[in-house]
XYZ file of C-alpha atoms in Angstrom:
207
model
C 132.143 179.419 -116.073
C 132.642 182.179 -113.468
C 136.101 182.721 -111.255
C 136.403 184.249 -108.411
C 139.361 184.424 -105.749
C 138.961 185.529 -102.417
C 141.148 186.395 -99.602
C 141.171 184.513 -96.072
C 138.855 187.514 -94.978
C 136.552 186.214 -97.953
C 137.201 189.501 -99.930
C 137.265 189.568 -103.744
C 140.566 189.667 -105.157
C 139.977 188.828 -108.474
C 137.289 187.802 -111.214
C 136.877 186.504 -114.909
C 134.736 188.661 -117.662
C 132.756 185.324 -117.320
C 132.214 185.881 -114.153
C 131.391 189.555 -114.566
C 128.740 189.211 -117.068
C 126.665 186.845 -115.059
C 126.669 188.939 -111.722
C 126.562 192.407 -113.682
C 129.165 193.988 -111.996
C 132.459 195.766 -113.142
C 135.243 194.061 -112.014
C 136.340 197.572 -110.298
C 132.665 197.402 -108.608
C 133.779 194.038 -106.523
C 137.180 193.914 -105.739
C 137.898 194.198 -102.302
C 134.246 193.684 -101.400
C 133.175 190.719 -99.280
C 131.754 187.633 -100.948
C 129.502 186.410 -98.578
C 127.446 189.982 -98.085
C 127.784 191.022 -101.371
C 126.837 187.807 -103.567
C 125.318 185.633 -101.194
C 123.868 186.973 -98.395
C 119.786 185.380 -98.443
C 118.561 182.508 -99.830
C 116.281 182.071 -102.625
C 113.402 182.681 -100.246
C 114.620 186.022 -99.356
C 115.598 184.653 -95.882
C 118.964 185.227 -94.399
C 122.064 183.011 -95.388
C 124.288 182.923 -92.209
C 127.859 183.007 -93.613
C 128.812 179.996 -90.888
C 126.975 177.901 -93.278
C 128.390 179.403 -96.547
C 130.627 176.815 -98.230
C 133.241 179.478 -100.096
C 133.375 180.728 -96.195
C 134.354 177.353 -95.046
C 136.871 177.051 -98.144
C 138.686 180.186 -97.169
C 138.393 179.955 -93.046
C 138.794 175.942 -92.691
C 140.595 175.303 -96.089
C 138.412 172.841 -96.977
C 137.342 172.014 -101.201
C 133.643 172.383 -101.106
C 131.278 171.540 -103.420
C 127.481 172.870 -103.848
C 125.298 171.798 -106.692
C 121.889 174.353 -105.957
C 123.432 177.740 -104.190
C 121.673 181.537 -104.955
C 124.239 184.050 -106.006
C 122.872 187.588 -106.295
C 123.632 189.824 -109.499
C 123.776 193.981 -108.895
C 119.909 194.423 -109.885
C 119.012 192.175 -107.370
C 117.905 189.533 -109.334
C 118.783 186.042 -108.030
C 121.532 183.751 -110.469
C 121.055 179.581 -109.850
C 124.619 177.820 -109.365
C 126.481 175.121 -108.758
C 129.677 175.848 -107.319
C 133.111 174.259 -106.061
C 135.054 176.381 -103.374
C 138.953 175.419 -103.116
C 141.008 176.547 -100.604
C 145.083 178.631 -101.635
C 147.672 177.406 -99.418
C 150.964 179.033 -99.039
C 152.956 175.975 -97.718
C 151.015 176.004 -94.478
C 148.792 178.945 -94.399
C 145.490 179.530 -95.784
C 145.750 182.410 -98.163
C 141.835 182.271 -99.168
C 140.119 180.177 -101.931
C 139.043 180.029 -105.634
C 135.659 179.714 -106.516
C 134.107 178.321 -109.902
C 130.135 178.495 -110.765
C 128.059 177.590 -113.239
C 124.699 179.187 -114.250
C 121.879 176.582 -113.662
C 119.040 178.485 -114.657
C 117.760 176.354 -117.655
C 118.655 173.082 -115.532
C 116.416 174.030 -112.758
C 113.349 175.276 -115.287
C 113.744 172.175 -117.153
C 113.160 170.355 -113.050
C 110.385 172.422 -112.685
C 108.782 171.770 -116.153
C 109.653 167.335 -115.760
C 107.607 167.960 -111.916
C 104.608 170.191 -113.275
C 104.052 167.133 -115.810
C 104.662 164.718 -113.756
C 102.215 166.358 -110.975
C 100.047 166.443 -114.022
C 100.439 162.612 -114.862
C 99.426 161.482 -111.637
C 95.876 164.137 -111.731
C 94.961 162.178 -114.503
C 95.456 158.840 -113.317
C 93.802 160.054 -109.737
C 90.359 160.928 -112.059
C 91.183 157.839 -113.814
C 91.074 155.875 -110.571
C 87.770 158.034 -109.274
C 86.304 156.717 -112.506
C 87.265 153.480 -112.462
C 85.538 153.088 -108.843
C 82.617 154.681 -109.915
C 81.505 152.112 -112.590
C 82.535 149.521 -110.470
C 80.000 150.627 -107.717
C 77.374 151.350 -110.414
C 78.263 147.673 -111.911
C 78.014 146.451 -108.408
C 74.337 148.693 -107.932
C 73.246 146.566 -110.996
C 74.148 142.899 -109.746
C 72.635 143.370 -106.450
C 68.996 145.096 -107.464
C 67.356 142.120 -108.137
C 68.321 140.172 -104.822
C 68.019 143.069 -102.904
C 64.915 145.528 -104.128
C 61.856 144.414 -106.285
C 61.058 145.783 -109.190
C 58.265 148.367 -108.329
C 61.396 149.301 -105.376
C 63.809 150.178 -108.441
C 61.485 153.175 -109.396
C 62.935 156.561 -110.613
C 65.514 157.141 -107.856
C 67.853 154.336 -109.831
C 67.408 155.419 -112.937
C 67.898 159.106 -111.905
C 71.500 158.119 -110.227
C 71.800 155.480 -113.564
C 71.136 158.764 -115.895
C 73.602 160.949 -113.727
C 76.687 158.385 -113.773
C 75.502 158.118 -117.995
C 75.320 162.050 -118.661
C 72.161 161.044 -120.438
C 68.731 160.982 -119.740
C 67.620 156.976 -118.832
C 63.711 156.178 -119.492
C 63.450 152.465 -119.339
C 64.970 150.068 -117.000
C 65.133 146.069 -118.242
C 66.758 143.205 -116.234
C 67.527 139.994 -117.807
C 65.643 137.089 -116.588
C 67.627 133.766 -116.413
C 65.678 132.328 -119.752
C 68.065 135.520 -121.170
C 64.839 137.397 -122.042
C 64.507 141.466 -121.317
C 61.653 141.977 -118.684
C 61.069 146.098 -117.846
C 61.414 146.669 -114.080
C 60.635 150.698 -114.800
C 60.529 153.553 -116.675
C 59.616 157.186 -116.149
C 58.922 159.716 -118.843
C 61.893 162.008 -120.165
C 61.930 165.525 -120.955
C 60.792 167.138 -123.956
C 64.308 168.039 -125.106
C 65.644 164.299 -124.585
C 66.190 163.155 -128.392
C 66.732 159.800 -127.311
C 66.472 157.118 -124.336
C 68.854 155.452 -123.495
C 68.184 151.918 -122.088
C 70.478 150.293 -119.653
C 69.743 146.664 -119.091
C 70.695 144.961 -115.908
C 72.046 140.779 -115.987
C 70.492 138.820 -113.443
C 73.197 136.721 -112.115
């Protein structure tokens, strides 16, 4: 856990080796330096972080403890350091004499977030094909209980067992409907392709 302590101008006034490591400064390198400009001047996006909205300003200006679980500090190569931080104000009987500040890196935390959304993104792309699939046999089921009320057999023709073959991924040759006496009566049929192995037959119920 890194310490700093700040003055009521927000200037470093002291730091732990803790603290030192993560940022990659020398202790010499920050004392005396403002906080705010220094550390925590943009946000993750690069855009600017007004200090008005900085909570370890607030702690040292309105002496207020703040807490902030997802704040950007910035280490000396530029690189950006995840935190979660709590800002509490020093009092000297009544006056504000700055404020401590305690973070914690977050880094793996946040990575693990991102890893628990990309799978759950994931999750629900499956179950979206599973539901596009799903519909499409159920309009293909509902193509089959409807072509004998609704076309005659010499009407089937190749155009239904073309779109039959395409929902199958295999070449369809023969179409049968069941008759109600339960017996297999061939509606249509077209000839396959040389390289077809196999037909496949897809029989239809009649009611």
């Amino acid at each position: 856990e890194g310490v700093l302590g700040m003055d009521e101008m927000g200037r470093v006034t002291f730091l732990n080796p803790a603290a030192t490591q993560m940022l990659g400064y020398a202790a010499d390198e920050l004392l005396g330096r403002p906080i705010h400009s220094t550390l925590h001047h943009s946000r993750p996006g690069g855009t600017e972080y007004p200090v008005e909205e900085c909570p370890m300003h607030r702690a040292c200006t309105e002496g207020v403890t703040v807490r902030a679980d997802d704040e950007t500090l910035w280490r000396k190569d530029g690189s950006a350091l995840a935190v979660d931080c709590t800002a509490m104000p020093i009092h000297d009987g009544d006056d504000l004499r700055g404020a401590v500040i305690t973070f914690r890196d977050i880094s793996e935390r946040k990575a693990a977030e991102a890893a628990l959304r990309h799978q759950t993104d994931e999750l629900q792309r499956v179950s979206a094909e599973r539901e596009t699939k799903a519909a499409e046999d159920a309009s293909l089921s509902a193509l089959a209980r409807n072509i004998q009320g609704d076309l005659t057999a010499a009407e089937v023709g190749e155009g239904v067992l073309a779109n039959i073959g395409d929902h199958l991924a295999a070449p369809v040759g023969v179409l049968f409907v069941v008759t109600d006496e339960g017996d297999l009566e061939r509606c249509a049929g077209r000839a396959l392709p040389p390289e077809a192995e196999t037909w496949t037959r897809f029989a239809l119920g009649s009611g």
